[in-house]
mmCIF file of C-alpha atoms and ligand atoms in Angstrom:
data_model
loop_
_atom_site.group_PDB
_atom_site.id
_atom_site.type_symbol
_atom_site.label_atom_id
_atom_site.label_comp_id
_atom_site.label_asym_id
_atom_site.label_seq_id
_atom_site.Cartn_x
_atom_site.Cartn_y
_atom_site.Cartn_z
ATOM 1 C CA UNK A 1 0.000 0.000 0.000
ATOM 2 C CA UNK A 2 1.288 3.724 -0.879
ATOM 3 C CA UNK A 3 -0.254 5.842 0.876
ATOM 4 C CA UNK A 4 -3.602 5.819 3.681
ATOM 5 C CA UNK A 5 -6.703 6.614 1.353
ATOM 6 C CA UNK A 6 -9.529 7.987 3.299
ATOM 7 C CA UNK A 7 -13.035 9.102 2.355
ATOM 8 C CA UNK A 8 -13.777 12.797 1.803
ATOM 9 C CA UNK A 9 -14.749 13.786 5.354
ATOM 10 C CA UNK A 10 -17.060 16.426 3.602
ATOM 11 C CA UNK A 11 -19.960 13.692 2.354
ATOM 12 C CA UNK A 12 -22.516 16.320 2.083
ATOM 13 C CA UNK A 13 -20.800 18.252 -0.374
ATOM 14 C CA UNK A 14 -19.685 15.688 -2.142
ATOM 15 C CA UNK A 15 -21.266 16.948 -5.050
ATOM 16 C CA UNK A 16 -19.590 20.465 -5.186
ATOM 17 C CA UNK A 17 -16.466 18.861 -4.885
ATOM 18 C CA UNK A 18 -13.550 17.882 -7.636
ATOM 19 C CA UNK A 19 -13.197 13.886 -7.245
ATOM 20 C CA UNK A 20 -10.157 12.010 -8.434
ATOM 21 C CA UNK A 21 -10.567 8.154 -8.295
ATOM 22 C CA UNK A 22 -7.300 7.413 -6.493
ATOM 23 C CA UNK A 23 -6.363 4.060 -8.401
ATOM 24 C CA UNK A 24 -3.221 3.166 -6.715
ATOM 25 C CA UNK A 25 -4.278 3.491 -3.374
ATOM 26 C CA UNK A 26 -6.016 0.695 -1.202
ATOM 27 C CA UNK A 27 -8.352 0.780 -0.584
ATOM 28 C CA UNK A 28 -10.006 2.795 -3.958
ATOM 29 C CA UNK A 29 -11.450 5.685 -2.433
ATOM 30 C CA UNK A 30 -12.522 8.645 -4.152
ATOM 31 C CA UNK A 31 -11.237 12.201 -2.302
ATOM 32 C CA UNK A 32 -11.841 15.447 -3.061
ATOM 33 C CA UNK A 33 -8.983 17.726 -4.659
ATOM 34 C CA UNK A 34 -8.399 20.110 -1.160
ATOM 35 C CA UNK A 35 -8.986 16.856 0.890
ATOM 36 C CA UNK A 36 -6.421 15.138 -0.872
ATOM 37 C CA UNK A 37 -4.077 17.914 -0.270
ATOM 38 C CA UNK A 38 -5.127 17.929 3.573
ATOM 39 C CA UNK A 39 -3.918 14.265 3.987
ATOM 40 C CA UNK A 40 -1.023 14.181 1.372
ATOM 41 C CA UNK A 41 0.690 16.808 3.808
ATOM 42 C CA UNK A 42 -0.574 15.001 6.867
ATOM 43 C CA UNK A 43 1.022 11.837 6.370
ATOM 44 C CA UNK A 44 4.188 10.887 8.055
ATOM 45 C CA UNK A 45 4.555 7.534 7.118
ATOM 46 C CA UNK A 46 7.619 5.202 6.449
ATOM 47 C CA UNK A 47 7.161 2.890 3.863
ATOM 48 C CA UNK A 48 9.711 -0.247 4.911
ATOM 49 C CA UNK A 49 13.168 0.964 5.881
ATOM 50 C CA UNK A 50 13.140 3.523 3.335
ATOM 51 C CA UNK A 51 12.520 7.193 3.649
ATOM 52 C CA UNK A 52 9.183 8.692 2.163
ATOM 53 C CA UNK A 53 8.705 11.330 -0.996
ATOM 54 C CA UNK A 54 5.885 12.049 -2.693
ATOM 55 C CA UNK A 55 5.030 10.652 -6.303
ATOM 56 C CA UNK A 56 2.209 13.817 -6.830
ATOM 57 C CA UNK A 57 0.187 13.270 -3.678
ATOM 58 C CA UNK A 58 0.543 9.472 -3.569
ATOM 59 C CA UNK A 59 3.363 8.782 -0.317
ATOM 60 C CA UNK A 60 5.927 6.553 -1.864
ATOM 61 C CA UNK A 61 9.097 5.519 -0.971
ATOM 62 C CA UNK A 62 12.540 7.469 -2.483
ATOM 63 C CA UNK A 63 12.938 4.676 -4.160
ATOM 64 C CA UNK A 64 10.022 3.683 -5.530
ATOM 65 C CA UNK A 65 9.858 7.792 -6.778
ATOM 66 C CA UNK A 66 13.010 7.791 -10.214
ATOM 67 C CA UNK A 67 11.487 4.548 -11.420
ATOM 68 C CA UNK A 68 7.556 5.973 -11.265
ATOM 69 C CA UNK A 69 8.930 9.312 -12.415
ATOM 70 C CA UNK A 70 10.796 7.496 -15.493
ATOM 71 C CA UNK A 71 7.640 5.601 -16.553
ATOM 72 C CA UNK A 72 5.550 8.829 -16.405
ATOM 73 C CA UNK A 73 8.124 10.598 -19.298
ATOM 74 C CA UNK A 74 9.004 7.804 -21.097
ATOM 75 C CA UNK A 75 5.018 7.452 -21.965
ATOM 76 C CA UNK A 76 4.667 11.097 -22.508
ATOM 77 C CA UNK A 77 7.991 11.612 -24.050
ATOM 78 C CA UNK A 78 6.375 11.356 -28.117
ATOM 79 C CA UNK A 79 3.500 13.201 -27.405
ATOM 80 C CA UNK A 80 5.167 15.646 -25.228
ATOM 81 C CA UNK A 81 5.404 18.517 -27.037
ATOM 82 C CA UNK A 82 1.615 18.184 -28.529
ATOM 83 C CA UNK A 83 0.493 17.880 -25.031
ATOM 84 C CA UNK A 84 2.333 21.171 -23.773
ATOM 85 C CA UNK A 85 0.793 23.353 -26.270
ATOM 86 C CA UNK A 86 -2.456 21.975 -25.345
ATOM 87 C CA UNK A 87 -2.237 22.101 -21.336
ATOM 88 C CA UNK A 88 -0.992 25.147 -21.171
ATOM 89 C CA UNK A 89 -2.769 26.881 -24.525
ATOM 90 C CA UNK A 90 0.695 27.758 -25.911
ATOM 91 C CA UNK A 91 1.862 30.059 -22.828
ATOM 92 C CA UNK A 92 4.686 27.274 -21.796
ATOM 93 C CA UNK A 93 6.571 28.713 -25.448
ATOM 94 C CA UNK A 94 6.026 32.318 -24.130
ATOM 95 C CA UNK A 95 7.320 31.366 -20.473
ATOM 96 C CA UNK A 96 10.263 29.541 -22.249
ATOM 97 C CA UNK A 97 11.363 32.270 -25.279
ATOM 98 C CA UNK A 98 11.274 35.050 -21.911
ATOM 99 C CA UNK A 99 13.113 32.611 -19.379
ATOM 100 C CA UNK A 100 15.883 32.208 -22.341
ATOM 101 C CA UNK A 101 16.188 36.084 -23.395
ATOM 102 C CA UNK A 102 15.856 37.309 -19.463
ATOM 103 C CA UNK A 103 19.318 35.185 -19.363
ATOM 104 C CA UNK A 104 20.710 36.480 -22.528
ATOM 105 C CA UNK A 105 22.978 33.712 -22.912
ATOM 106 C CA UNK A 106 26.074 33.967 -25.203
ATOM 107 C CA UNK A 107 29.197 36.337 -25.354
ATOM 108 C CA UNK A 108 29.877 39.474 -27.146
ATOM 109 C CA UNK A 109 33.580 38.555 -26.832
ATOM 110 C CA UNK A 110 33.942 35.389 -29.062
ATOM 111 C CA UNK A 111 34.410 33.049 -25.861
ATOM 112 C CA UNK A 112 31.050 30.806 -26.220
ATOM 113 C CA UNK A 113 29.312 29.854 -22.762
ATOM 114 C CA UNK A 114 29.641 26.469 -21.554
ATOM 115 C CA UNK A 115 25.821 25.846 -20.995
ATOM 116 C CA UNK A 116 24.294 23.186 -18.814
ATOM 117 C CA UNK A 117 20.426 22.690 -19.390
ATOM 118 C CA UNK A 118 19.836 20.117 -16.462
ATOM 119 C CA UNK A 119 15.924 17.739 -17.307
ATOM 120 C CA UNK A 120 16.658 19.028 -20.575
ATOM 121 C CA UNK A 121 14.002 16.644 -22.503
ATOM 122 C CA UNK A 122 13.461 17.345 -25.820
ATOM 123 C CA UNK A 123 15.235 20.299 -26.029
ATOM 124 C CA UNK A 124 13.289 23.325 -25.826
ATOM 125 C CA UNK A 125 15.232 25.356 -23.969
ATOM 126 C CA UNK A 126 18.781 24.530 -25.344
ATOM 127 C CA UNK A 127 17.271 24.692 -28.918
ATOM 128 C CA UNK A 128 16.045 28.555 -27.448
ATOM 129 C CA UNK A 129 19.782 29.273 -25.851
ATOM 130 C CA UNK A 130 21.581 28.223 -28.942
ATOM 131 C CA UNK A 131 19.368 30.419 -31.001
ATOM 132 C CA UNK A 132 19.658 33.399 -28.604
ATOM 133 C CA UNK A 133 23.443 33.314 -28.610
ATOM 134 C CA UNK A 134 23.675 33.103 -32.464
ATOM 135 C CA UNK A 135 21.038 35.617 -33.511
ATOM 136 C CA UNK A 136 21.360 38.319 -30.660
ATOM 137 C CA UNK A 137 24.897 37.907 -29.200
ATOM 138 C CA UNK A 138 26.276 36.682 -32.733
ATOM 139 C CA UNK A 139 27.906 34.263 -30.883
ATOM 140 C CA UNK A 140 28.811 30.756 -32.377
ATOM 141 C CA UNK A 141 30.732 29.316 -29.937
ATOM 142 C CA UNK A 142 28.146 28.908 -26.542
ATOM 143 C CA UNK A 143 27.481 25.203 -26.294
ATOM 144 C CA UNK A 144 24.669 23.363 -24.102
ATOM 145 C CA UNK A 145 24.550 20.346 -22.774
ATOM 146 C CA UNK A 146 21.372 18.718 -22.112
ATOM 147 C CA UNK A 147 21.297 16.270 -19.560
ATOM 148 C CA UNK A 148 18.124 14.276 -18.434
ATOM 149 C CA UNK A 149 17.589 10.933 -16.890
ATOM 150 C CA UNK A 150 15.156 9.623 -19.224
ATOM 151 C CA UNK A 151 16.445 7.772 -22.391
ATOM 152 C CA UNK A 152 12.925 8.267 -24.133
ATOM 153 C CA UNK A 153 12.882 12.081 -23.760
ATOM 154 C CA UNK A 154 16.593 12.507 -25.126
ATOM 155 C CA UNK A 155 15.764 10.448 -27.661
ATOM 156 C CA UNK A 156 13.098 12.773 -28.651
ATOM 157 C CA UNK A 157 15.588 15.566 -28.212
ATOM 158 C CA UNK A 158 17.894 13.947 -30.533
ATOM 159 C CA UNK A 159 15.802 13.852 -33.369
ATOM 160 C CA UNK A 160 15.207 17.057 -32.994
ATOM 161 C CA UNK A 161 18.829 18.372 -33.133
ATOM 162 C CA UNK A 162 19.395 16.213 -36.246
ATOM 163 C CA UNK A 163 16.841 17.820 -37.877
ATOM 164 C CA UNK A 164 17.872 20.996 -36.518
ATOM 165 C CA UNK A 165 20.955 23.725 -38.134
ATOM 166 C CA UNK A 166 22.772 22.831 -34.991
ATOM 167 C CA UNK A 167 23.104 18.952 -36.333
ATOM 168 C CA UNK A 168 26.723 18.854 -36.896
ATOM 169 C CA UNK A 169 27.784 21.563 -35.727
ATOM 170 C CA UNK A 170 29.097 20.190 -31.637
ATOM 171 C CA UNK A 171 27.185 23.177 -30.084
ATOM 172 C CA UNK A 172 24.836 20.196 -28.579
ATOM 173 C CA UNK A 173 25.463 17.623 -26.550
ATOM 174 C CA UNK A 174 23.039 14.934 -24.995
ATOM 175 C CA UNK A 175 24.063 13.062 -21.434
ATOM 176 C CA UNK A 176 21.591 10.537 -19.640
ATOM 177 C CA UNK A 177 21.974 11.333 -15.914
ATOM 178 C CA UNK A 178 20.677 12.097 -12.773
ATOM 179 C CA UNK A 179 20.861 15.896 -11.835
ATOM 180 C CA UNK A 180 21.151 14.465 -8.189
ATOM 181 C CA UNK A 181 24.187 13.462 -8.854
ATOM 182 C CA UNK A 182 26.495 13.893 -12.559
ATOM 183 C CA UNK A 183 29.849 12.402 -12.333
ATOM 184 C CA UNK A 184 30.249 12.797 -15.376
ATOM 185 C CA UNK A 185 30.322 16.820 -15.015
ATOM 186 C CA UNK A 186 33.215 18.677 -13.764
ATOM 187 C CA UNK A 187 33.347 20.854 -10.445
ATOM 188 C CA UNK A 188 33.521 25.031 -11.658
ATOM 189 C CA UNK A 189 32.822 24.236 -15.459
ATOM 190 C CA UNK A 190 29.520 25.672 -16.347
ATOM 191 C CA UNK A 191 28.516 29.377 -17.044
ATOM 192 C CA UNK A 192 24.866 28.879 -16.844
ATOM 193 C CA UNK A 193 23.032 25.787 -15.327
ATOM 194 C CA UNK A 194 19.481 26.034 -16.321
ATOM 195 C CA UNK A 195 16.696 23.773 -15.537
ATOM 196 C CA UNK A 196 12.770 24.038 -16.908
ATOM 197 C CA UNK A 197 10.195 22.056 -15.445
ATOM 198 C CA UNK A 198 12.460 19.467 -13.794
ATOM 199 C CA UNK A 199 13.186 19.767 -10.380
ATOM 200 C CA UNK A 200 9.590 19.312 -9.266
ATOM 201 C CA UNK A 201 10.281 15.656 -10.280
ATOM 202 C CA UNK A 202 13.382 15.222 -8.539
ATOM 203 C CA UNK A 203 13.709 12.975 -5.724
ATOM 204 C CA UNK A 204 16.040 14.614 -3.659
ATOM 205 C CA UNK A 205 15.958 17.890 -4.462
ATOM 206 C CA UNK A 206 18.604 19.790 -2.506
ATOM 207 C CA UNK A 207 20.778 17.283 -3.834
ATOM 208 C CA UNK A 208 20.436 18.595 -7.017
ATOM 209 C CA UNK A 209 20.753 22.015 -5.968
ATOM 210 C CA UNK A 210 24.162 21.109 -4.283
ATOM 211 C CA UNK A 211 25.197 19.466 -7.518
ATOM 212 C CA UNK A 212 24.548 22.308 -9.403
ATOM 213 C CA UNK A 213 26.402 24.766 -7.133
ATOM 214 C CA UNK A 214 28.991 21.878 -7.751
ATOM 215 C CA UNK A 215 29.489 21.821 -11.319
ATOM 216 C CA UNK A 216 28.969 25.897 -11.857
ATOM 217 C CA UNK A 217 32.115 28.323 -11.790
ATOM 218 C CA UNK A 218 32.425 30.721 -9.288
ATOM 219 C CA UNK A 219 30.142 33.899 -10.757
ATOM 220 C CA UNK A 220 28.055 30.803 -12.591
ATOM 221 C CA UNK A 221 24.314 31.366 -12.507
ATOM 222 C CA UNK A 222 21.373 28.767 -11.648
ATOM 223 C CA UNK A 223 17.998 29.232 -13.153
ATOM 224 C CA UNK A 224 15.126 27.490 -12.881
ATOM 225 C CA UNK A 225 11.737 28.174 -14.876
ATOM 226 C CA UNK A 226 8.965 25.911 -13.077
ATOM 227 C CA UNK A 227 5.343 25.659 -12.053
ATOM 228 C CA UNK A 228 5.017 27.361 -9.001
ATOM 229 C CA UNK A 229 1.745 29.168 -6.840
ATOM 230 C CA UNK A 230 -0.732 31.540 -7.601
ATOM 231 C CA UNK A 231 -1.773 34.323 -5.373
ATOM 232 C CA UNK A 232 -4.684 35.378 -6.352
ATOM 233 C CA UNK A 233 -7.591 33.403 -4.659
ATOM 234 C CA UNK A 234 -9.882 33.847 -7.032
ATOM 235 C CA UNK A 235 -7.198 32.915 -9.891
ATOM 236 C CA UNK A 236 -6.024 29.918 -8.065
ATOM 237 C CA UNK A 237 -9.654 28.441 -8.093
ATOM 238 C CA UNK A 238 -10.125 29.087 -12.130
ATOM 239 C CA UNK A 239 -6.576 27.719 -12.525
ATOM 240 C CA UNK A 240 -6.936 24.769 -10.345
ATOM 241 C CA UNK A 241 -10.288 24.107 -11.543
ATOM 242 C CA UNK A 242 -8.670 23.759 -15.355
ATOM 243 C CA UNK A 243 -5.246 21.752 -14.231
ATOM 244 C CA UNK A 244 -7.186 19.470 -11.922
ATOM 245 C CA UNK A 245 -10.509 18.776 -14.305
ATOM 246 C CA UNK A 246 -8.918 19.712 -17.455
ATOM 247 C CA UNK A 247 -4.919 18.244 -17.808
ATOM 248 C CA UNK A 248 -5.917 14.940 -17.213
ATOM 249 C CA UNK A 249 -8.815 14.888 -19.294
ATOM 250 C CA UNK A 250 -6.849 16.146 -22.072
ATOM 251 C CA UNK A 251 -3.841 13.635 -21.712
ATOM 252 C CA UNK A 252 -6.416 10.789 -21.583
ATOM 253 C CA UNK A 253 -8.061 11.938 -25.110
ATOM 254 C CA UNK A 254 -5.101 12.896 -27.262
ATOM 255 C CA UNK A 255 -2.141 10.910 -25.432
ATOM 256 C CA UNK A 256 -4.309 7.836 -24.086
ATOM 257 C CA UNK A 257 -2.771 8.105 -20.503
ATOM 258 C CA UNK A 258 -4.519 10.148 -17.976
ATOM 259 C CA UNK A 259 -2.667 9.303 -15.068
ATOM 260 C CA UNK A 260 0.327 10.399 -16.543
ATOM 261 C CA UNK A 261 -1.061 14.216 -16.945
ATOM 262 C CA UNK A 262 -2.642 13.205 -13.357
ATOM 263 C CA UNK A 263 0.748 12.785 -11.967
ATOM 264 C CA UNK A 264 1.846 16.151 -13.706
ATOM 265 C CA UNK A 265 -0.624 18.186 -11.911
ATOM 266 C CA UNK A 266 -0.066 16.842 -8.251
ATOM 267 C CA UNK A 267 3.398 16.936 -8.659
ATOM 268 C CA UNK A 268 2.669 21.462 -9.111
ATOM 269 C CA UNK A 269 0.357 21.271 -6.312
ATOM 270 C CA UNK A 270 3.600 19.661 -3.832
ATOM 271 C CA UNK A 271 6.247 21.580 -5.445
ATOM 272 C CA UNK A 272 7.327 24.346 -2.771
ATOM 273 C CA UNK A 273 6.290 27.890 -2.965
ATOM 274 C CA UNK A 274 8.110 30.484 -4.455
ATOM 275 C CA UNK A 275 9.743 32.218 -0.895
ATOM 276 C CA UNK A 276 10.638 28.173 0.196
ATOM 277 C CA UNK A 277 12.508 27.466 -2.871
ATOM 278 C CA UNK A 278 14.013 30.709 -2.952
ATOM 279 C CA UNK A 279 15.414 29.909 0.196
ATOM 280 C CA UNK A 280 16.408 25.974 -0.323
ATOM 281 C CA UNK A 281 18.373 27.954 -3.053
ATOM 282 C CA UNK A 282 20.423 29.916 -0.028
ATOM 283 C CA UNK A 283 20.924 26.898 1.429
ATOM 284 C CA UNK A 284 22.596 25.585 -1.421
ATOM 285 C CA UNK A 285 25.454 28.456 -1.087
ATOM 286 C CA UNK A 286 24.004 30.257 -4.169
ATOM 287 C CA UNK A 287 23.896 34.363 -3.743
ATOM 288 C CA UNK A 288 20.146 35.045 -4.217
ATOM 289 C CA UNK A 289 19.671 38.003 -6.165
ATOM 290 C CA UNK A 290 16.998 40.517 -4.973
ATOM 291 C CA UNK A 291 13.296 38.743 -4.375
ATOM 292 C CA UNK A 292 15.143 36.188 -5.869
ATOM 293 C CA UNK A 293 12.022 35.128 -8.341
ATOM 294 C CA UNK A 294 10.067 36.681 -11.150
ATOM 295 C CA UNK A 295 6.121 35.344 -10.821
ATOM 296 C CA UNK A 296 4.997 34.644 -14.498
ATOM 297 C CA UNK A 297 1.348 34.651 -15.636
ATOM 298 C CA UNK A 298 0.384 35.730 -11.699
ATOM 299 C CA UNK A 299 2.883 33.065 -10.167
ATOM 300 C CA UNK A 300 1.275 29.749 -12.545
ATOM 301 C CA UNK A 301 4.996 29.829 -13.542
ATOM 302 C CA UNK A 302 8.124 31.391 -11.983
ATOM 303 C CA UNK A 303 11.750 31.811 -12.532
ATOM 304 C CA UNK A 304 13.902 31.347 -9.775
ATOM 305 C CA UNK A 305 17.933 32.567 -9.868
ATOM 306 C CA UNK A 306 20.896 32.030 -7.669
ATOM 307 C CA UNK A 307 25.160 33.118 -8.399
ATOM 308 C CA UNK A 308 27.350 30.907 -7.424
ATOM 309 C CA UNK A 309 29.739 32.790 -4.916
ATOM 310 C CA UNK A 310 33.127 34.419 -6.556
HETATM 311 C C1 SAM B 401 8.437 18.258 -17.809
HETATM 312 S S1 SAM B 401 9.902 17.688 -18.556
HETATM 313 C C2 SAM B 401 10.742 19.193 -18.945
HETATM 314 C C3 SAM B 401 11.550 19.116 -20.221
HETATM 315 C C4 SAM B 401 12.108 20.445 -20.718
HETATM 316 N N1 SAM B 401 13.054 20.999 -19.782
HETATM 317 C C5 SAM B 401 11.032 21.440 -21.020
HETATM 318 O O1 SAM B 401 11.033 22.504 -20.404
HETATM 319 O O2 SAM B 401 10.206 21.186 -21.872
HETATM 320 C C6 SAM B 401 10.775 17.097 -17.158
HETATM 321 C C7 SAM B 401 12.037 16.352 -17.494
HETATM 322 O O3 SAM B 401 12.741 16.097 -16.274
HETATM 323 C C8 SAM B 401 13.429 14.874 -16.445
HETATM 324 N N2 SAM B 401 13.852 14.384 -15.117
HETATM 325 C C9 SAM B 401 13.063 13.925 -14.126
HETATM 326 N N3 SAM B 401 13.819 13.578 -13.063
HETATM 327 C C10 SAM B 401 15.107 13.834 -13.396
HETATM 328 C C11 SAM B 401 16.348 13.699 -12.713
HETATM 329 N N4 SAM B 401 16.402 13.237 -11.457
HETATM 330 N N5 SAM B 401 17.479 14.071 -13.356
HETATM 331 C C12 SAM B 401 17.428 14.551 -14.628
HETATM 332 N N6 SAM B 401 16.287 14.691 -15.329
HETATM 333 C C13 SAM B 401 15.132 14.351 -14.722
HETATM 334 C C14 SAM B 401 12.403 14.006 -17.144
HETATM 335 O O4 SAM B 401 12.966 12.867 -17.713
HETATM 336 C C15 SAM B 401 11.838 15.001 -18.150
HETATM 337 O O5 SAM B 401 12.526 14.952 -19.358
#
């Protein structure tokens, strides 16, 4: 069993309520969205000998949580791109093309950055750095590496590139890893460590944070674009009503997997807010920059940035 399923404790208004039919969990219970919240946070179990995260709001062990995670992108990794136009009606491109030129990667000088794009997937955002570099900076020698853990979504990624103007041309690189930990990376290399939508799937997240830190040069900057929380209480409800009702609705009619998209939208719900992250960030070592986050469409979305201490 993953995680105590109990009955909506708000029966008679059951019918005003958002259920979810809780598959996984034993037994099948059906829970409204804010009770499900209520007892996600409540629970303080152990599962075996292991130590708990959460897989969305299912209570899982650590790990159980890379192998779920895997299966969840390798089924959405060849309708992913589809699917993010549709969940988030295009905005996800206008978060992503204002993440890239807020960073205004690439030199002036001729001395290319040494890019790290960290959950990388199928490329968006290195695809968006490469071009920024070249076409604003006129710089052709900034280089990204896109690291993710799932084979599938590189994959996907791949293709891309070879059907890209970068094919060819060494200015992308693909490595399978985990952000938690990438041997494979050396300590003070990177200019700019960006990740976009990724950490809220991480395991251990300050891990990856500490391996970032790790692998950027002193003056190096972390960036993270990610879901994040709204505000506005009146916002919120619209906005949860459409991620909760519509995401997995959507993913089950054009992607045939609903509890993929499910899985997407819980794990937004758990991420932290935007003042916690900011400060796991500081706890990292990384110099946090003013408020440290921009909000994005009222705080659906923000960017987060740290400097790596000269
Ligand atoms: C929602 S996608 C984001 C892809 C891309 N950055 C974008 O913005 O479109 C999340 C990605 O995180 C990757 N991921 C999840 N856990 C990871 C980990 N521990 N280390 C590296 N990548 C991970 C997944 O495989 C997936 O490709």
């Amino acid at each position: 069993m993953t995680t105590k399923a109990i009955a909506c404790g708000r029966t008679a208004w059951r019918s005003l309520h958002y259920f979810a039919k809780r598959k996984k969990c034993q037994p099948i219970v059906y829970r409204c969205f804010w009770c499900s919240i209520r007892q996600s946070q409540k629970t303080e179990e152990r599962i075996g000998d292991g130590r708990i995260t959460h897989f969305g709001f299912e209570t899982i062990s650590e790990a159980q949580k890379e192998k779920k995670v895997g299966a969840v992108f390798s089924s959405v990794a060849s309708s992913y791109d589809t699917m993010n136009d549709l969940m988030s009606l295009g905005i996800h491109r206008i978060w992503k093309d204002h993440f890239v030129r807020s960073l205004n990667p690439g030199s002036t000088s001729g001395k290319g950055w040494n890019i790290l794009d960290v959950a990388g997937g199928t490329g968006d955002i290195a695809f968006r750095m490469l071009d920024h570099a070249t076409q604003v900076n006129g710089d052709h020698s900034t280089k990204v590496t896109i690291a993710d853990i799932n084979p599938d979504m590189l994959a996907e990624g791949k293709k891309r590139a070879l059907a890209s103007k970068y094919a060819d041309t060494g200015r992308l690189h693909f490595v399978l890893g985990n952000a938690e930990s990438m041997p494979s990376m050396p300590s003070d290399s990177v200019d700019l460590y960006t990740v976009a939508f990724g950490i809220r799937n991480f395991t251990n997240k300050d891990a990856a944070l500490r391996e970032a830190f790790r692998v950027l040069r002193p003056g190096g900057v972390f960036a993270c674009l990610e879901f994040s929380h709204v505000n506005s209480t009146l916002f919120n409800a619209v906005y949860k009503r459409w991620s909760f009702g519509a995401i997995p609705l959507i993913g089950q009619l054009v992607a045939g997997d609903r509890d993929s998209y499910q899985y997407l939208v819980e794990s937004i719900e758990r991420f932290p807010a935007q003042e916690e992250f900011r400060a796991m960030i500081g706890d990292a070592g990384f110099l946090v920059p003013g408020l440290g986050y921009e909000n994005l469409s009222g705080g659906i979305a923000s960017i987060h940035r740290g400097i790596k201490p000269l």
